[in-house]
Amino acid sequence: MPESKPVTLVTGGAGFLGSHLCDLLLGKGHRVIAMDNLITGNLANIAHLEGRNDFQFIHHNVTEYIDIPGPVDIVFHFASPASPIDYLELPIQTLKVGALGTHKTLGLARAKGSRFLLASTSEVYGDPLVHPQPETYWGNVNPIGPRGVYDEAKRFAEAMTMAYHRFHGVDTRIVRIFNTYGPRMRPRDGRVVPAFITEALKGEPITVFGSGRQTRSFCYVADLIAGIYKLAMSDCHEPVNIGNPSEMTVLDFAEKIRGLCRATSPIVFKPLPEDDPKIRQPDIRKARAVLGWEPATNLDQGLALTIEYFRGLLAKGLI
Ligand code: NAD
Ligand code: UDP
């Protein structure tokens, strides 16, 4: 019998976002292949999918040639270290997966006639001089700073994706993801949400970098994944920001986490990492107009679900 379900490859499928994307795609009736080399991912994120006949995991480094027998209808390229600590520890792997990994996955999409969606990032805007950041802003990135390995890899990945679209006619999409949080983030990945929650739950000091006056805007994972699916199903080839425009300072965020965790942890200050963006807020007018998407989960609701997840890890002795 011919395959009737769309066959969809998710690179980085054992990671935080990739695993949630696998869940959503399976719910929409796709046959999902998750590909991951587990460099920052965790098989526990997809353990609940093991044994399904519409799900397959392939352990593979996507910077190497990708061989998938049979048709592939859609490729979601999510493989990449994503937290500042990870890409500072893995600078070459980060550059390679953004450059060579994007080349390999685009090559696969071209050979199979698949649609292709690149997970890009708000980091392409660097330390922005325009606020909030619309897709038309070209950014303010330090190419040789410590974050350059991630920012420039993603900028290269966007350029490569547009080249495959324009030159080879591949049906591509680019999502620029802003700070997203939720269950399955790695407790010690260094990003602000898991860092503050684990510190608060363990009664340790909450470590704010710099003065804490820098801002971020946090999007709940289910909202983000819903927006990305809408983008994949749209006909928009230009980049689209997906994120939550509700912006706050990192210090206010620390106080919010402390309150929601009912913790008494002191807030302590550590030096601001080099090139840490001072402000960030997505301009999501394009996502609203083109996709009819906007976030539906408010911060307190999303954080409650996330804190519950981390409490579960704590109870199992995993943090
Ligand atoms: P994550 O670290 O949880 O997931 C990334 C996954 O990619 C991991 O499972 C890792 O093992 C895998 N991977 C890395 N290099 C690989 C390689 N060479 N071959 C195969 N697999 C490889 O991070 P995440 O937060 O889920 O991020 C997923 C994607 O979304 C990344 O591309 C990231 O740049 C992008 N993004 C995330 C955010 C966010 O807030 N979470 C924001 C902007 C962009
Ligand atoms: N941050 C912090 N304490 C931490 C981790 C992060 O104060 O333990 C700050 C970080 O300096 C940045 C913001 O929180 O200003 C968001 O950091 P994250 O690593 O989550 O992602 P970024 O948006 O910088 O990529």
XYZ file of C-alpha atoms and ligand atoms in Angstrom:
388
model
C 0.000 0.000 0.000
C 1.345 3.482 -0.768
C 2.453 5.602 2.216
C -0.364 8.024 2.931
C 1.099 9.854 5.918
C 3.559 12.657 5.139
C 7.086 11.528 6.043
C 8.762 14.215 8.111
C 12.369 14.402 9.266
C 13.178 16.387 12.407
C 16.906 16.956 12.941
C 17.653 17.675 16.589
C 14.567 15.558 17.311
C 15.827 14.448 20.759
C 16.313 18.042 21.889
C 13.973 20.360 23.751
C 12.134 21.920 20.789
C 12.672 19.027 18.377
C 10.963 16.543 20.700
C 7.922 18.794 21.138
C 7.787 19.215 17.368
C 7.827 15.404 16.945
C 4.840 15.183 19.328
C 2.868 17.795 17.395
C 3.656 16.240 13.996
C 2.609 12.768 15.172
C -0.626 14.301 16.449
C -1.180 15.818 12.986
C -0.772 12.414 11.325
C 2.829 12.588 10.090
C 5.245 9.687 10.075
C 8.197 11.158 11.949
C 11.900 10.393 11.709
C 13.888 12.064 14.503
C 17.596 12.369 13.757
C 20.045 13.393 16.461
C 23.622 12.776 17.573
C 22.645 13.481 21.215
C 25.402 16.068 21.659
C 23.048 18.259 23.737
C 19.849 16.207 23.413
C 18.472 13.386 25.517
C 16.681 10.188 24.504
C 14.443 10.659 27.560
C 12.727 13.473 25.614
C 11.406 10.972 23.073
C 11.217 7.835 25.259
C 7.406 8.065 25.256
C 7.416 7.660 21.441
C 9.481 4.458 21.398
C 7.674 1.513 19.850
C 5.201 3.560 17.764
C 5.134 2.380 14.172
C 4.873 5.977 12.911
C 8.044 7.071 14.728
C 11.699 6.256 14.144
C 14.880 7.519 15.779
C 18.146 7.635 13.842
C 21.390 8.367 15.684
C 23.365 10.450 13.192
C 25.503 13.564 12.991
C 23.841 15.736 10.329
C 27.134 17.328 9.320
C 27.810 13.961 7.599
C 25.977 12.681 4.513
C 22.351 11.829 5.345
C 20.946 8.680 3.837
C 17.212 8.066 4.211
C 15.613 5.427 2.027
C 12.238 6.302 0.481
C 10.369 9.571 0.281
C 10.728 12.513 2.645
C 8.019 15.168 2.418
C 9.237 17.727 4.947
C 12.580 18.399 6.659
C 12.666 20.440 9.874
C 16.306 21.327 10.552
C 16.510 21.926 14.316
C 19.886 20.325 15.098
C 22.245 22.778 16.798
C 23.549 23.494 20.262
C 21.281 26.309 21.431
C 22.231 27.520 24.877
C 25.101 30.012 25.274
C 26.955 27.564 27.580
C 26.596 24.774 25.004
C 27.815 26.753 22.048
C 30.710 28.228 24.026
C 31.774 24.665 24.902
C 31.086 23.360 21.380
C 32.142 26.216 19.088
C 33.324 24.120 16.139
C 30.379 21.692 16.303
C 28.037 24.696 16.405
C 29.615 26.243 13.314
C 29.625 22.873 11.543
C 25.988 22.001 12.228
C 24.849 25.480 11.126
C 26.989 25.360 7.982
C 27.642 21.743 6.935
C 24.494 20.394 8.643
C 22.317 22.944 6.873
C 24.032 22.085 3.585
C 23.436 18.349 4.077
C 19.793 18.750 5.106
C 19.112 21.118 2.206
C 20.818 18.637 -0.118
C 18.524 15.912 1.190
C 15.466 18.171 0.697
C 16.549 18.926 -2.856
C 17.149 15.256 -3.710
C 13.802 14.164 -2.205
C 11.763 17.180 -3.346
C 10.935 17.901 0.328
C 9.746 21.104 1.896
C 12.449 22.473 4.253
C 12.150 24.561 7.411
C 15.199 26.053 9.128
C 15.170 26.780 12.868
C 16.942 30.132 12.952
C 17.118 32.484 15.903
C 16.708 35.982 17.263
C 20.512 35.857 17.638
C 20.759 36.817 13.959
C 19.856 40.308 15.262
C 22.826 40.182 17.689
C 22.809 43.011 20.257
C 20.036 44.873 18.440
C 20.000 48.583 17.688
C 16.349 48.428 16.572
C 13.644 47.579 19.103
C 11.472 45.519 18.912
C 13.150 43.505 16.150
C 11.273 43.171 12.839
C 12.362 40.640 10.193
C 13.588 43.542 8.029
C 16.339 44.406 10.570
C 19.743 43.055 9.482
C 21.218 42.892 12.957
C 24.271 43.905 14.964
C 26.433 40.799 15.373
C 30.061 40.581 16.508
C 31.417 37.895 14.161
C 34.546 37.186 16.240
C 33.040 37.333 19.738
C 32.261 34.161 21.725
C 28.612 34.152 20.570
C 29.690 34.647 16.941
C 29.984 30.870 16.425
C 26.231 30.516 16.900
C 25.038 33.809 15.448
C 27.135 33.576 12.296
C 26.342 29.871 11.808
C 22.645 30.718 11.844
C 23.145 33.718 9.536
C 25.059 31.443 7.136
C 22.282 28.834 7.463
C 19.690 31.453 6.480
C 21.810 32.527 3.488
C 22.255 28.888 2.411
C 18.522 28.236 2.763
C 17.645 31.246 0.590
C 20.266 30.162 -1.984
C 18.741 26.672 -2.221
C 15.342 28.300 -2.570
C 16.379 30.794 -5.253
C 18.903 28.666 -7.162
C 17.546 25.118 -6.763
C 13.865 25.979 -6.229
C 13.661 24.147 -2.871
C 10.422 25.001 -1.046
C 11.971 26.566 2.061
C 10.843 28.358 5.243
C 12.872 30.127 7.944
C 11.652 30.682 11.499
C 13.515 33.100 13.747
C 12.846 31.688 17.206
C 12.974 33.995 20.243
C 13.662 32.751 23.807
C 11.401 29.736 24.369
C 10.944 27.736 27.562
C 9.036 24.732 28.846
C 9.288 21.118 29.984
C 12.266 19.092 28.644
C 14.785 21.923 28.872
C 17.990 20.495 30.280
C 18.271 21.517 33.962
C 21.920 22.558 33.629
C 21.916 23.898 30.064
C 22.729 27.341 31.448
C 19.758 29.139 29.898
C 18.034 31.529 32.198
C 14.764 29.611 32.660
C 16.208 26.245 33.798
C 18.994 28.029 35.687
C 16.665 30.188 37.798
C 14.087 27.429 38.362
C 16.646 24.839 39.515
C 18.362 27.393 41.735
C 15.043 28.432 43.298
C 13.772 24.863 43.788
C 17.040 23.810 45.431
C 17.131 26.913 47.627
C 20.407 28.020 46.029
C 21.196 31.682 45.228
C 19.625 32.865 41.949
C 22.474 34.055 39.722
C 21.647 37.152 37.700
C 24.272 38.124 35.140
C 25.198 41.816 34.981
C 22.815 44.267 36.619
C 19.805 42.249 35.436
C 18.526 45.278 33.510
C 18.905 43.425 30.172
C 15.553 42.277 28.796
C 14.160 39.100 27.243
C 10.687 38.021 26.089
C 9.719 34.431 26.889
C 7.498 32.205 24.750
C 5.923 28.961 25.991
C 6.991 25.951 23.925
C 3.478 24.862 22.856
C 2.800 28.325 21.394
C 6.094 28.329 19.518
C 5.590 24.858 18.040
C 2.041 25.775 16.933
C 3.449 28.857 15.160
C 6.203 26.846 13.487
C 3.674 24.314 12.193
C 1.586 27.147 10.757
C 4.677 28.545 9.060
C 5.544 25.118 7.620
C 2.036 24.897 6.145
C 2.124 28.466 4.773
C 3.751 29.572 1.519
C 6.034 32.146 3.144
C 9.681 31.792 2.082
C 11.042 34.835 3.897
C 12.016 34.627 7.601
C 9.255 34.956 10.200
C 9.782 35.828 13.888
C 8.002 33.538 16.341
C 8.139 34.507 20.001
C 6.221 36.220 22.751
C 6.477 40.023 22.728
C 5.883 40.328 26.460
C 9.268 41.722 27.573
C 10.797 41.965 31.034
C 14.151 42.525 32.698
C 16.162 39.516 33.802
C 16.068 40.826 37.388
C 12.249 41.016 37.355
C 12.255 37.524 35.888
C 14.433 36.249 38.754
C 11.983 37.726 41.254
C 9.036 36.179 39.411
C 10.635 32.706 39.467
C 11.476 33.067 43.145
C 7.849 33.956 43.876
C 6.338 31.178 41.740
C 8.672 28.592 43.321
C 7.839 29.975 46.792
C 11.608 30.122 47.365
C 13.632 32.259 49.722
C 16.827 32.150 47.630
C 18.869 35.352 47.629
C 19.532 36.985 44.260
C 23.267 37.282 43.541
C 24.976 39.081 40.674
C 27.711 37.664 38.412
C 29.547 39.346 35.500
C 27.578 39.791 32.294
C 28.861 37.417 29.577
C 30.564 39.108 26.615
C 28.173 40.412 23.902
C 25.071 39.473 25.938
C 22.267 41.340 24.105
C 20.919 44.255 26.190
C 17.358 44.115 24.889
C 15.235 41.656 22.957
C 11.618 41.622 21.925
C 10.151 40.071 18.789
C 8.074 42.187 16.454
C 5.436 39.571 15.550
C 3.275 41.639 13.219
C 4.295 39.426 10.300
C 3.368 36.184 12.113
C 0.011 37.710 13.036
C -0.692 38.908 9.479
C 0.713 36.016 7.436
C 0.059 33.047 9.752
C -2.788 34.338 11.916
C -0.604 33.270 14.868
C 0.063 34.812 18.227
C 1.033 33.319 21.603
C -1.844 32.093 23.760
C -0.093 31.130 27.013
C 0.665 33.804 29.578
C 3.978 33.706 31.422
C 2.576 32.580 34.790
C 0.678 29.663 33.192
C 3.685 28.554 31.149
C 6.073 28.884 34.066
C 3.743 26.891 36.345
C 3.870 23.977 33.867
C 7.640 24.300 33.571
C 8.222 24.479 37.332
C 6.042 21.367 37.748
C 8.317 19.546 35.282
C 11.459 20.584 37.166
C 9.866 19.626 40.511
C 9.344 16.142 39.000
C 13.047 15.944 38.081
C 14.014 17.090 41.564
C 11.811 14.429 43.167
C 13.597 11.780 41.042
C 17.002 13.123 42.078
C 17.761 14.237 38.532
C 18.684 17.804 39.483
P 18.590 21.471 22.247
O 20.050 21.532 22.539
O 17.678 20.927 23.285
O 18.332 20.654 20.908
C 19.225 20.624 19.833
C 19.360 19.173 19.384
O 20.219 19.118 18.233
C 19.987 18.283 20.458
O 19.171 17.140 20.645
C 21.349 17.919 19.879
O 21.824 16.681 20.317
C 21.055 17.983 18.393
N 22.263 18.200 17.556
C 23.196 19.182 17.687
N 24.135 19.046 16.741
C 23.794 17.958 15.990
C 24.363 17.315 14.868
N 25.507 17.745 14.312
N 23.739 16.234 14.345
C 22.587 15.778 14.889
N 21.989 16.344 15.957
C 22.600 17.424 16.503
O 18.152 22.953 21.841
P 16.709 23.548 21.475
O 16.437 24.660 22.392
O 15.729 22.459 21.329
O 17.007 24.185 20.047
C 16.564 23.571 18.841
C 16.780 24.509 17.671
O 16.053 25.725 17.865
C 18.252 24.917 17.486
O 18.535 24.956 16.101
C 18.300 26.298 18.072
O 19.300 27.080 17.478
C 16.910 26.837 17.756
N 16.499 27.906 18.695
C 16.064 27.600 19.960
C 15.685 28.631 20.809
C 15.136 28.368 22.192
O 14.773 29.329 22.899
N 14.987 27.138 22.643
C 15.784 29.966 20.393
C 16.273 30.228 19.121
C 16.606 29.186 18.274
N 21.165 34.905 32.597
C 21.313 35.145 33.949
N 21.610 34.086 34.783
C 21.750 32.808 34.319
C 21.577 32.571 32.950
C 21.291 33.632 32.105
O 21.182 36.286 34.415
O 22.018 31.900 35.135
C 20.846 36.030 31.694
C 21.756 36.144 30.473
O 22.905 36.930 30.786
C 20.848 36.820 29.484
C 19.454 36.280 29.826
O 19.551 35.799 31.167
O 20.875 38.216 29.636
C 18.977 35.160 28.928
O 20.004 34.201 28.863
P 19.859 32.799 28.098
O 21.158 32.078 28.298
O 18.631 32.116 28.540
O 19.655 33.138 26.566
P 20.054 34.326 25.559
O 18.806 35.093 25.399
O 21.144 35.185 26.161
O 20.499 33.619 24.356
